[in-house]
Amino acid sequence: MRIPSFTCKEGCHECCGLVPFSTAERDRVAAVRPLEQWEPFVDGSWVPAAALASFKCPFVGEAGCSIYEHRPMVCRLFGAVDHPMMKCPMGSGPEKLLTDAQSRELMRRAA
């Protein structure tokens, strides 16, 4: 199953907030950002400690996502899923959205 692609509004980072990472996703990011501190979060997930203080993803800078190739599945799915919490606040998205069940399966595989 493939995640449908679409183009975001240039410079928009509205979806980059308090993002949960699975342990495997955290470990991949830790390999490229070893000094990042992590805190346990909901259901065995992890969040960057800096995100807990600001509710913003510490991996987003002026040039965009600094861990784009290693970003978690929830970031990859955002805007491409037919679920109220996964809709782009700017209205971007693919023509055909994934179902909630399809997105949960992809999340399960990523964990």
mmCIF file of N, CA, C and O in Angstrom:
data_model
loop_
_atom_site.group_PDB
_atom_site.id
_atom_site.type_symbol
_atom_site.label_atom_id
_atom_site.label_comp_id
_atom_site.label_asym_id
_atom_site.label_seq_id
_atom_site.Cartn_x
_atom_site.Cartn_y
_atom_site.Cartn_z
ATOM 1 N N MET A 1 0.847 -1.165 0.000
ATOM 2 C CA MET A 1 0.000 0.000 0.000
ATOM 3 C C MET A 1 0.900 1.238 0.000
ATOM 4 O O MET A 1 1.848 1.320 0.762
ATOM 5 N N ARG A 2 0.582 2.186 -0.869
ATOM 6 C CA ARG A 2 1.377 3.402 -0.999
ATOM 7 C C ARG A 2 0.627 4.585 -0.411
ATOM 8 O O ARG A 2 -0.598 4.665 -0.523
ATOM 9 N N ILE A 3 1.360 5.485 0.171
ATOM 10 C CA ILE A 3 0.771 6.723 0.669
ATOM 11 C C ILE A 3 0.627 7.669 -0.526
ATOM 12 O O ILE A 3 1.604 7.912 -1.235
ATOM 13 N N PRO A 4 -0.577 8.181 -0.760
ATOM 14 C CA PRO A 4 -0.752 9.086 -1.888
ATOM 15 C C PRO A 4 0.067 10.367 -1.687
ATOM 16 O O PRO A 4 0.140 10.885 -0.577
ATOM 17 N N SER A 5 0.674 10.834 -2.750
ATOM 18 C CA SER A 5 1.486 12.044 -2.627
ATOM 19 C C SER A 5 0.661 13.277 -2.991
ATOM 20 O O SER A 5 -0.348 13.189 -3.690
ATOM 21 N N PHE A 6 1.101 14.406 -2.477
ATOM 22 C CA PHE A 6 0.496 15.699 -2.784
ATOM 23 C C PHE A 6 1.508 16.773 -2.421
ATOM 24 O O PHE A 6 2.513 16.499 -1.776
ATOM 25 N N THR A 7 1.233 17.975 -2.834
ATOM 26 C CA THR A 7 2.148 19.080 -2.586
ATOM 27 C C THR A 7 1.597 19.964 -1.475
ATOM 28 O O THR A 7 0.439 20.387 -1.520
ATOM 29 N N CYS A 8 2.445 20.227 -0.500
ATOM 30 C CA CYS A 8 2.076 21.131 0.591
ATOM 31 C C CYS A 8 2.278 22.573 0.140
ATOM 32 O O CYS A 8 3.015 22.839 -0.806
ATOM 33 N N LYS A 9 1.630 23.493 0.862
ATOM 34 C CA LYS A 9 1.875 24.910 0.608
ATOM 35 C C LYS A 9 3.301 25.217 1.017
ATOM 36 O O LYS A 9 3.760 24.811 2.091
ATOM 37 N N GLU A 10 4.008 25.935 0.182
ATOM 38 C CA GLU A 10 5.398 26.260 0.445
ATOM 39 C C GLU A 10 5.534 27.032 1.758
ATOM 40 O O GLU A 10 4.787 27.976 2.017
ATOM 41 N N GLY A 11 6.467 26.575 2.594
ATOM 42 C CA GLY A 11 6.743 27.246 3.859
ATOM 43 C C GLY A 11 5.790 26.913 4.983
ATOM 44 O O GLY A 11 5.960 27.385 6.104
ATOM 45 N N CYS A 12 4.778 26.098 4.722
ATOM 46 C CA CYS A 12 3.800 25.745 5.756
ATOM 47 C C CYS A 12 4.345 24.617 6.625
ATOM 48 O O CYS A 12 4.887 23.638 6.120
ATOM 49 N N HIS A 13 4.196 24.776 7.923
ATOM 50 C CA HIS A 13 4.582 23.725 8.867
ATOM 51 C C HIS A 13 3.508 23.583 9.940
ATOM 52 O O HIS A 13 3.791 23.269 11.089
ATOM 53 N N GLU A 14 2.258 23.825 9.550
ATOM 54 C CA GLU A 14 1.145 23.794 10.489
ATOM 55 C C GLU A 14 0.961 22.425 11.160
ATOM 56 O O GLU A 14 0.463 22.345 12.262
ATOM 57 N N CYS A 15 1.370 21.373 10.493
ATOM 58 C CA CYS A 15 1.171 20.029 11.040
ATOM 59 C C CYS A 15 2.343 19.579 11.907
ATOM 60 O O CYS A 15 2.293 18.503 12.497
ATOM 61 N N CYS A 16 3.378 20.386 12.013
ATOM 62 C CA CYS A 16 4.602 19.997 12.720
ATOM 63 C C CYS A 16 4.529 20.420 14.180
ATOM 64 O O CYS A 16 5.029 21.476 14.562
ATOM 65 N N GLY A 17 3.898 19.598 14.978
ATOM 66 C CA GLY A 17 3.715 19.916 16.388
ATOM 67 C C GLY A 17 4.290 18.834 17.273
ATOM 68 O O GLY A 17 5.408 18.377 17.084
ATOM 69 N N LEU A 18 3.504 18.408 18.222
ATOM 70 C CA LEU A 18 3.890 17.362 19.162
ATOM 71 C C LEU A 18 3.643 16.008 18.484
ATOM 72 O O LEU A 18 2.543 15.475 18.505
ATOM 73 N N VAL A 19 4.664 15.489 17.819
ATOM 74 C CA VAL A 19 4.547 14.297 16.985
ATOM 75 C C VAL A 19 5.086 13.075 17.720
ATOM 76 O O VAL A 19 6.232 13.081 18.160
ATOM 77 N N PRO A 20 4.274 12.014 17.862
ATOM 78 C CA PRO A 20 4.765 10.798 18.507
ATOM 79 C C PRO A 20 5.597 9.940 17.549
ATOM 80 O O PRO A 20 5.291 9.839 16.368
ATOM 81 N N PHE A 21 6.653 9.347 18.079
ATOM 82 C CA PHE A 21 7.536 8.456 17.334
ATOM 83 C C PHE A 21 7.462 7.074 17.968
ATOM 84 O O PHE A 21 7.463 6.952 19.200
ATOM 85 N N SER A 22 7.431 6.025 17.156
ATOM 86 C CA SER A 22 7.569 4.675 17.698
ATOM 87 C C SER A 22 9.021 4.527 18.162
ATOM 88 O O SER A 22 9.881 5.354 17.839
ATOM 89 N N THR A 23 9.308 3.467 18.888
ATOM 90 C CA THR A 23 10.682 3.230 19.343
ATOM 91 C C THR A 23 11.622 3.081 18.151
ATOM 92 O O THR A 23 12.717 3.654 18.139
ATOM 93 N N ALA A 24 11.200 2.353 17.124
ATOM 94 C CA ALA A 24 12.038 2.179 15.928
ATOM 95 C C ALA A 24 12.273 3.506 15.220
ATOM 96 O O ALA A 24 13.388 3.794 14.778
ATOM 97 N N GLU A 25 11.242 4.339 15.126
ATOM 98 C CA GLU A 25 11.389 5.649 14.489
ATOM 99 C C GLU A 25 12.314 6.542 15.302
ATOM 100 O O GLU A 25 13.172 7.230 14.747
ATOM 101 N N ARG A 26 12.154 6.522 16.626
ATOM 102 C CA ARG A 26 13.035 7.298 17.501
ATOM 103 C C ARG A 26 14.483 6.866 17.314
ATOM 104 O O ARG A 26 15.386 7.696 17.215
ATOM 105 N N ASP A 27 14.715 5.568 17.239
ATOM 106 C CA ASP A 27 16.076 5.051 17.083
ATOM 107 C C ASP A 27 16.693 5.478 15.752
ATOM 108 O O ASP A 27 17.881 5.791 15.689
ATOM 109 N N ARG A 28 15.896 5.503 14.678
ATOM 110 C CA ARG A 28 16.410 5.964 13.377
ATOM 111 C C ARG A 28 16.810 7.437 13.443
ATOM 112 O O ARG A 28 17.850 7.837 12.927
ATOM 113 N N VAL A 29 15.987 8.247 14.083
ATOM 114 C CA VAL A 29 16.290 9.673 14.202
ATOM 115 C C VAL A 29 17.484 9.884 15.132
ATOM 116 O O VAL A 29 18.344 10.719 14.868
ATOM 117 N N ALA A 30 17.559 9.110 16.193
ATOM 118 C CA ALA A 30 18.682 9.235 17.135
ATOM 119 C C ALA A 30 20.016 8.944 16.455
ATOM 120 O O ALA A 30 21.049 9.479 16.861
ATOM 121 N N ALA A 31 19.999 8.137 15.409
ATOM 122 C CA ALA A 31 21.236 7.841 14.684
ATOM 123 C C ALA A 31 21.747 9.070 13.933
ATOM 124 O O ALA A 31 22.949 9.231 13.765
ATOM 125 N N VAL A 32 20.839 9.951 13.520
ATOM 126 C CA VAL A 32 21.254 11.164 12.805
ATOM 127 C C VAL A 32 21.245 12.406 13.696
ATOM 128 O O VAL A 32 21.858 13.409 13.363
ATOM 129 N N ARG A 33 20.549 12.327 14.818
ATOM 130 C CA ARG A 33 20.499 13.430 15.789
ATOM 131 C C ARG A 33 20.756 12.874 17.188
ATOM 132 O O ARG A 33 19.868 12.849 18.038
ATOM 133 N N PRO A 34 21.975 12.394 17.451
ATOM 134 C CA PRO A 34 22.251 11.682 18.701
ATOM 135 C C PRO A 34 22.113 12.515 19.973
ATOM 136 O O PRO A 34 21.949 11.948 21.047
ATOM 137 N N LEU A 35 22.140 13.828 19.900
ATOM 138 C CA LEU A 35 22.048 14.647 21.103
ATOM 139 C C LEU A 35 20.617 14.988 21.497
ATOM 140 O O LEU A 35 20.395 15.583 22.554
ATOM 141 N N GLU A 36 19.672 14.638 20.652
ATOM 142 C CA GLU A 36 18.264 14.919 20.952
ATOM 143 C C GLU A 36 17.829 14.123 22.175
ATOM 144 O O GLU A 36 18.148 12.942 22.304
ATOM 145 N N GLN A 37 17.123 14.757 23.087
ATOM 146 C CA GLN A 37 16.594 14.070 24.267
ATOM 147 C C GLN A 37 15.154 13.665 23.997
ATOM 148 O O GLN A 37 14.405 14.397 23.355
ATOM 149 N N TRP A 38 14.785 12.490 24.499
ATOM 150 C CA TRP A 38 13.467 11.928 24.247
ATOM 151 C C TRP A 38 12.748 11.649 25.557
ATOM 152 O O TRP A 38 13.368 11.302 26.550
ATOM 153 N N GLU A 39 11.429 11.754 25.509
ATOM 154 C CA GLU A 39 10.581 11.458 26.667
ATOM 155 C C GLU A 39 9.530 10.426 26.281
ATOM 156 O O GLU A 39 9.003 10.468 25.166
ATOM 157 N N PRO A 40 9.217 9.493 27.197
ATOM 158 C CA PRO A 40 8.125 8.550 26.930
ATOM 159 C C PRO A 40 6.818 9.323 26.763
ATOM 160 O O PRO A 40 6.596 10.335 27.417
ATOM 161 N N PHE A 41 5.966 8.807 25.894
ATOM 162 C CA PHE A 41 4.689 9.477 25.625
ATOM 163 C C PHE A 41 3.575 8.443 25.731
ATOM 164 O O PHE A 41 3.663 7.511 26.501
ATOM 165 N N VAL A 42 2.564 8.538 24.934
ATOM 166 C CA VAL A 42 1.371 7.697 25.001
ATOM 167 C C VAL A 42 1.592 6.346 24.328
ATOM 168 O O VAL A 42 2.197 6.264 23.259
ATOM 169 N N ASP A 43 1.087 5.279 24.942
ATOM 170 C CA ASP A 43 1.078 3.931 24.350
ATOM 171 C C ASP A 43 2.440 3.467 23.846
ATOM 172 O O ASP A 43 2.559 2.898 22.767
ATOM 173 N N GLY A 44 3.491 3.749 24.607
ATOM 174 C CA GLY A 44 4.822 3.281 24.238
ATOM 175 C C GLY A 44 5.526 4.136 23.203
ATOM 176 O O GLY A 44 6.597 3.782 22.730
ATOM 177 N N SER A 45 4.934 5.267 22.831
ATOM 178 C CA SER A 45 5.584 6.145 21.858
ATOM 179 C C SER A 45 6.536 7.102 22.578
ATOM 180 O O SER A 45 6.614 7.130 23.800
ATOM 181 N N TRP A 46 7.249 7.879 21.779
ATOM 182 C CA TRP A 46 8.244 8.821 22.280
ATOM 183 C C TRP A 46 8.040 10.168 21.615
ATOM 184 O O TRP A 46 7.576 10.236 20.487
ATOM 185 N N VAL A 47 8.422 11.238 22.324
ATOM 186 C CA VAL A 47 8.433 12.574 21.730
ATOM 187 C C VAL A 47 9.744 13.253 22.090
ATOM 188 O O VAL A 47 10.319 12.987 23.152
ATOM 189 N N PRO A 48 10.229 14.117 21.213
ATOM 190 C CA PRO A 48 11.413 14.891 21.574
ATOM 191 C C PRO A 48 11.087 15.767 22.784
ATOM 192 O O PRO A 48 10.011 16.372 22.848
ATOM 193 N N ALA A 49 11.981 15.817 23.755
ATOM 194 C CA ALA A 49 11.750 16.601 24.969
ATOM 195 C C ALA A 49 11.446 18.057 24.646
ATOM 196 O O ALA A 49 10.583 18.674 25.274
ATOM 197 N N ALA A 50 12.121 18.602 23.646
ATOM 198 C CA ALA A 50 11.902 20.007 23.265
ATOM 199 C C ALA A 50 10.468 20.239 22.796
ATOM 200 O O ALA A 50 9.910 21.320 22.981
ATOM 201 N N ALA A 51 9.843 19.234 22.195
ATOM 202 C CA ALA A 51 8.471 19.379 21.705
ATOM 203 C C ALA A 51 7.481 19.473 22.862
ATOM 204 O O ALA A 51 6.449 20.130 22.743
ATOM 205 N N LEU A 52 7.783 18.827 23.970
ATOM 206 C CA LEU A 52 6.891 18.891 25.130
ATOM 207 C C LEU A 52 6.825 20.307 25.694
ATOM 208 O O LEU A 52 5.798 20.735 26.200
ATOM 209 N N ALA A 53 7.911 21.036 25.601
ATOM 210 C CA ALA A 53 7.955 22.398 26.121
ATOM 211 C C ALA A 53 7.285 23.400 25.186
ATOM 212 O O ALA A 53 6.669 24.354 25.636
ATOM 213 N N SER A 54 7.395 23.171 23.881
ATOM 214 C CA SER A 54 6.927 24.170 22.911
ATOM 215 C C SER A 54 5.706 23.749 22.099
ATOM 216 O O SER A 54 5.096 24.583 21.441
ATOM 217 N N PHE A 55 5.384 22.453 22.114
ATOM 218 C CA PHE A 55 4.342 21.876 21.261
ATOM 219 C C PHE A 55 4.650 22.075 19.780
ATOM 220 O O PHE A 55 3.757 22.076 18.940
ATOM 221 N N LYS A 56 5.926 22.254 19.463
ATOM 222 C CA LYS A 56 6.389 22.367 18.075
ATOM 223 C C LYS A 56 7.493 21.346 17.858
ATOM 224 O O LYS A 56 8.291 21.072 18.756
ATOM 225 N N CYS A 57 7.556 20.815 16.680
ATOM 226 C CA CYS A 57 8.578 19.827 16.364
ATOM 227 C C CYS A 57 9.952 20.500 16.302
ATOM 228 O O CYS A 57 10.137 21.462 15.548
ATOM 229 N N PRO A 58 10.912 20.002 17.075
ATOM 230 C CA PRO A 58 12.248 20.610 17.072
ATOM 231 C C PRO A 58 13.052 20.315 15.810
ATOM 232 O O PRO A 58 14.129 20.873 15.629
ATOM 233 N N PHE A 59 12.530 19.466 14.942
ATOM 234 C CA PHE A 59 13.241 19.104 13.721
ATOM 235 C C PHE A 59 12.867 20.004 12.542
ATOM 236 O O PHE A 59 13.359 19.821 11.437
ATOM 237 N N VAL A 60 11.982 20.975 12.761
ATOM 238 C CA VAL A 60 11.566 21.885 11.696
ATOM 239 C C VAL A 60 12.316 23.201 11.851
ATOM 240 O O VAL A 60 12.322 23.808 12.918
ATOM 241 N N GLY A 61 12.940 23.604 10.769
ATOM 242 C CA GLY A 61 13.654 24.878 10.734
ATOM 243 C C GLY A 61 13.189 25.692 9.545
ATOM 244 O O GLY A 61 12.219 25.335 8.866
ATOM 245 N N GLU A 62 13.893 26.753 9.278
ATOM 246 C CA GLU A 62 13.515 27.620 8.162
ATOM 247 C C GLU A 62 13.555 26.884 6.826
ATOM 248 O O GLU A 62 12.787 27.181 5.917
ATOM 249 N N ALA A 63 14.444 25.901 6.718
ATOM 250 C CA ALA A 63 14.567 25.133 5.475
ATOM 251 C C ALA A 63 13.606 23.945 5.436
ATOM 252 O O ALA A 63 13.634 23.150 4.498
ATOM 253 N N GLY A 64 12.768 23.790 6.442
ATOM 254 C CA GLY A 64 11.828 22.678 6.488
ATOM 255 C C GLY A 64 12.261 21.602 7.461
ATOM 256 O O GLY A 64 12.980 21.866 8.429
ATOM 257 N N CYS A 65 11.862 20.381 7.193
ATOM 258 C CA CYS A 65 12.131 19.249 8.079
ATOM 259 C C CYS A 65 13.582 18.782 7.935
ATOM 260 O O CYS A 65 14.003 18.368 6.859
ATOM 261 N N SER A 66 14.303 18.821 9.053
ATOM 262 C CA SER A 66 15.715 18.425 9.023
ATOM 263 C C SER A 66 15.902 16.913 9.082
ATOM 264 O O SER A 66 17.013 16.423 8.907
ATOM 265 N N ILE A 67 14.824 16.184 9.327
ATOM 266 C CA ILE A 67 14.901 14.713 9.377
ATOM 267 C C ILE A 67 13.950 14.095 8.351
ATOM 268 O O ILE A 67 13.489 12.974 8.526
ATOM 269 N N TYR A 68 13.679 14.813 7.285
ATOM 270 C CA TYR A 68 12.655 14.414 6.319
ATOM 271 C C TYR A 68 12.766 12.948 5.904
ATOM 272 O O TYR A 68 11.772 12.228 5.882
ATOM 273 N N GLU A 69 13.946 12.490 5.582
ATOM 274 C CA GLU A 69 14.119 11.093 5.150
ATOM 275 C C GLU A 69 13.884 10.103 6.287
ATOM 276 O O GLU A 69 13.673 8.920 6.046
ATOM 277 N N HIS A 70 13.912 10.569 7.530
ATOM 278 C CA HIS A 70 13.761 9.704 8.697
ATOM 279 C C HIS A 70 12.489 10.026 9.488
ATOM 280 O O HIS A 70 12.312 9.500 10.586
ATOM 281 N N ARG A 71 11.637 10.887 8.964
ATOM 282 C CA ARG A 71 10.447 11.330 9.696
ATOM 283 C C ARG A 71 9.532 10.151 10.010
ATOM 284 O O ARG A 71 9.520 9.164 9.284
ATOM 285 N N PRO A 72 8.750 10.263 11.083
ATOM 286 C CA PRO A 72 7.878 9.150 11.463
ATOM 287 C C PRO A 72 6.693 8.970 10.510
ATOM 288 O O PRO A 72 6.359 9.874 9.730
ATOM 289 N N MET A 73 6.072 7.823 10.609
ATOM 290 C CA MET A 73 4.954 7.481 9.734
ATOM 291 C C MET A 73 3.803 8.480 9.859
ATOM 292 O O MET A 73 3.174 8.827 8.857
ATOM 293 N N VAL A 74 3.535 8.971 11.045
ATOM 294 C CA VAL A 74 2.431 9.913 11.213
ATOM 295 C C VAL A 74 2.666 11.168 10.372
ATOM 296 O O VAL A 74 1.733 11.731 9.810
ATOM 297 N N CYS A 75 3.906 11.595 10.240
ATOM 298 C CA CYS A 75 4.227 12.751 9.381
ATOM 299 C C CYS A 75 4.025 12.398 7.912
ATOM 300 O O CYS A 75 3.532 13.215 7.130
ATOM 301 N N ARG A 76 4.396 11.197 7.548
ATOM 302 C CA ARG A 76 4.240 10.760 6.158
ATOM 303 C C ARG A 76 2.762 10.667 5.769
ATOM 304 O O ARG A 76 2.387 10.908 4.633
ATOM 305 N N LEU A 77 1.926 10.312 6.741
ATOM 306 C CA LEU A 77 0.501 10.129 6.486
ATOM 307 C C LEU A 77 -0.312 11.416 6.570
ATOM 308 O O LEU A 77 -1.388 11.508 5.969
ATOM 309 N N PHE A 78 0.201 12.409 7.285
ATOM 310 C CA PHE A 78 -0.594 13.610 7.530
ATOM 311 C C PHE A 78 -1.040 14.253 6.214
ATOM 312 O O PHE A 78 -0.249 14.453 5.307
ATOM 313 N N GLY A 79 -2.323 14.544 6.135
ATOM 314 C CA GLY A 79 -2.899 15.146 4.940
ATOM 315 C C GLY A 79 -3.379 14.141 3.914
ATOM 316 O O GLY A 79 -4.087 14.502 2.973
ATOM 317 N N ALA A 80 -3.010 12.873 4.091
ATOM 318 C CA ALA A 80 -3.349 11.841 3.108
ATOM 319 C C ALA A 80 -4.365 10.834 3.641
ATOM 320 O O ALA A 80 -4.638 9.837 2.997
ATOM 321 N N VAL A 81 -4.943 11.132 4.823
ATOM 322 C CA VAL A 81 -5.850 10.179 5.475
ATOM 323 C C VAL A 81 -7.214 10.825 5.697
ATOM 324 O O VAL A 81 -7.312 11.974 6.124
ATOM 325 N N ASP A 82 -8.248 10.045 5.430
ATOM 326 C CA ASP A 82 -9.617 10.514 5.645
ATOM 327 C C ASP A 82 -9.986 10.363 7.123
ATOM 328 O O ASP A 82 -10.684 9.436 7.522
ATOM 329 N N HIS A 83 -9.449 11.269 7.916
ATOM 330 C CA HIS A 83 -9.717 11.296 9.360
ATOM 331 C C HIS A 83 -9.596 12.754 9.786
ATOM 332 O O HIS A 83 -8.658 13.448 9.366
ATOM 333 N N PRO A 84 -10.515 13.246 10.607
ATOM 334 C CA PRO A 84 -10.497 14.667 10.978
ATOM 335 C C PRO A 84 -9.164 15.152 11.567
ATOM 336 O O PRO A 84 -8.749 16.281 11.320
ATOM 337 N N MET A 85 -8.478 14.309 12.318
ATOM 338 C CA MET A 85 -7.220 14.727 12.938
ATOM 339 C C MET A 85 -6.029 14.659 11.985
ATOM 340 O O MET A 85 -4.939 15.099 12.323
ATOM 341 N N MET A 86 -6.241 14.100 10.803
ATOM 342 C CA MET A 86 -5.143 13.941 9.850
ATOM 343 C C MET A 86 -5.318 14.818 8.608
ATOM 344 O O MET A 86 -4.557 14.713 7.669
ATOM 345 N N LYS A 87 -6.309 15.683 8.610
ATOM 346 C CA LYS A 87 -6.551 16.568 7.465
ATOM 347 C C LYS A 87 -5.632 17.777 7.554
ATOM 348 O O LYS A 87 -5.394 18.327 8.621
ATOM 349 N N CYS A 88 -5.138 18.204 6.428
ATOM 350 C CA CYS A 88 -4.288 19.381 6.352
ATOM 351 C C CYS A 88 -5.114 20.622 6.686
ATOM 352 O O CYS A 88 -6.163 20.841 6.066
ATOM 353 N N PRO A 89 -4.677 21.445 7.639
ATOM 354 C CA PRO A 89 -5.445 22.650 7.975
ATOM 355 C C PRO A 89 -5.446 23.692 6.855
ATOM 356 O O PRO A 89 -6.261 24.606 6.860
ATOM 357 N N MET A 90 -4.560 23.537 5.890
ATOM 358 C CA MET A 90 -4.492 24.463 4.760
ATOM 359 C C MET A 90 -5.232 23.949 3.530
ATOM 360 O O MET A 90 -5.219 24.578 2.485
ATOM 361 N N GLY A 91 -5.846 22.765 3.656
ATOM 362 C CA GLY A 91 -6.636 22.219 2.561
ATOM 363 C C GLY A 91 -5.867 21.432 1.515
ATOM 364 O O GLY A 91 -6.433 21.046 0.501
ATOM 365 N N SER A 92 -4.588 21.184 1.754
ATOM 366 C CA SER A 92 -3.816 20.376 0.804
ATOM 367 C C SER A 92 -4.134 18.900 1.021
ATOM 368 O O SER A 92 -4.558 18.510 2.094
ATOM 369 N N GLY A 93 -3.893 18.103 0.020
ATOM 370 C CA GLY A 93 -4.111 16.669 0.124
ATOM 371 C C GLY A 93 -4.270 16.049 -1.246
ATOM 372 O O GLY A 93 -4.494 16.752 -2.230
ATOM 373 N N PRO A 94 -4.162 14.726 -1.316
ATOM 374 C CA PRO A 94 -4.318 14.035 -2.599
ATOM 375 C C PRO A 94 -5.790 13.940 -2.984
ATOM 376 O O PRO A 94 -6.676 14.170 -2.165
ATOM 377 N N GLU A 95 -6.033 13.580 -4.241
ATOM 378 C CA GLU A 95 -7.409 13.405 -4.709
ATOM 379 C C GLU A 95 -8.098 12.257 -3.979
ATOM 380 O O GLU A 95 -9.253 12.351 -3.613
ATOM 381 N N LYS A 96 -7.367 11.157 -3.790
ATOM 382 C CA LYS A 96 -7.935 9.986 -3.111
ATOM 383 C C LYS A 96 -7.193 9.785 -1.798
ATOM 384 O O LYS A 96 -5.987 9.568 -1.784
ATOM 385 N N LEU A 97 -7.920 9.870 -0.697
ATOM 386 C CA LEU A 97 -7.346 9.714 0.635
ATOM 387 C C LEU A 97 -7.318 8.254 1.064
ATOM 388 O O LEU A 97 -8.156 7.449 0.637
ATOM 389 N N LEU A 98 -6.382 7.927 1.924
ATOM 390 C CA LEU A 98 -6.374 6.609 2.553
ATOM 391 C C LEU A 98 -7.499 6.554 3.576
ATOM 392 O O LEU A 98 -7.870 7.576 4.161
ATOM 393 N N THR A 99 -8.012 5.368 3.825
ATOM 394 C CA THR A 99 -8.997 5.206 4.885
ATOM 395 C C THR A 99 -8.279 5.185 6.224
ATOM 396 O O THR A 99 -7.065 4.968 6.301
ATOM 397 N N ASP A 100 -9.028 5.383 7.279
ATOM 398 C CA ASP A 100 -8.461 5.316 8.621
ATOM 399 C C ASP A 100 -7.851 3.932 8.863
ATOM 400 O O ASP A 100 -6.762 3.815 9.421
ATOM 401 N N ALA A 101 -8.541 2.879 8.415
ATOM 402 C CA ALA A 101 -8.033 1.509 8.589
ATOM 403 C C ALA A 101 -6.713 1.313 7.844
ATOM 404 O O ALA A 101 -5.779 0.689 8.363
ATOM 405 N N GLN A 102 -6.612 1.842 6.645
ATOM 406 C CA GLN A 102 -5.367 1.723 5.883
ATOM 407 C C GLN A 102 -4.223 2.450 6.596
ATOM 408 O O GLN A 102 -3.111 1.944 6.679
ATOM 409 N N SER A 103 -4.501 3.627 7.123
ATOM 410 C CA SER A 103 -3.448 4.382 7.812
ATOM 411 C C SER A 103 -3.016 3.667 9.092
ATOM 412 O O SER A 103 -1.834 3.643 9.418
ATOM 413 N N ARG A 104 -3.949 3.079 9.791
ATOM 414 C CA ARG A 104 -3.599 2.340 11.024
ATOM 415 C C ARG A 104 -2.720 1.131 10.702
ATOM 416 O O ARG A 104 -1.817 0.791 11.459
ATOM 417 N N GLU A 105 -2.985 0.481 9.582
ATOM 418 C CA GLU A 105 -2.153 -0.644 9.168
ATOM 419 C C GLU A 105 -0.732 -0.172 8.859
ATOM 420 O O GLU A 105 0.247 -0.819 9.243
ATOM 421 N N LEU A 106 -0.591 0.934 8.175
ATOM 422 C CA LEU A 106 0.733 1.475 7.893
ATOM 423 C C LEU A 106 1.460 1.880 9.186
ATOM 424 O O LEU A 106 2.649 1.651 9.328
ATOM 425 N N MET A 107 0.718 2.461 10.125
ATOM 426 C CA MET A 107 1.305 2.822 11.426
ATOM 427 C C MET A 107 1.760 1.566 12.175
ATOM 428 O O MET A 107 2.829 1.542 12.785
ATOM 429 N N ARG A 108 0.940 0.520 12.119
ATOM 430 C CA ARG A 108 1.294 -0.735 12.796
ATOM 431 C C ARG A 108 2.569 -1.305 12.224
ATOM 432 O O ARG A 108 3.457 -1.760 12.942
ATOM 433 N N ARG A 109 2.704 -1.283 10.899
ATOM 434 C CA ARG A 109 3.895 -1.810 10.249
ATOM 435 C C ARG A 109 5.147 -1.002 10.601
ATOM 436 O O ARG A 109 6.244 -1.551 10.642
ATOM 437 N N ALA A 110 4.976 0.300 10.816
ATOM 438 C CA ALA A 110 6.116 1.182 11.119
ATOM 439 C C ALA A 110 6.625 1.001 12.542
ATOM 440 O O ALA A 110 7.765 1.328 12.838
ATOM 441 N N ALA A 111 5.759 0.504 13.409
ATOM 442 C CA ALA A 111 6.139 0.347 14.824
ATOM 443 C C ALA A 111 7.058 -0.784 14.984
ATOM 444 O O ALA A 111 7.996 -1.095 15.203
#
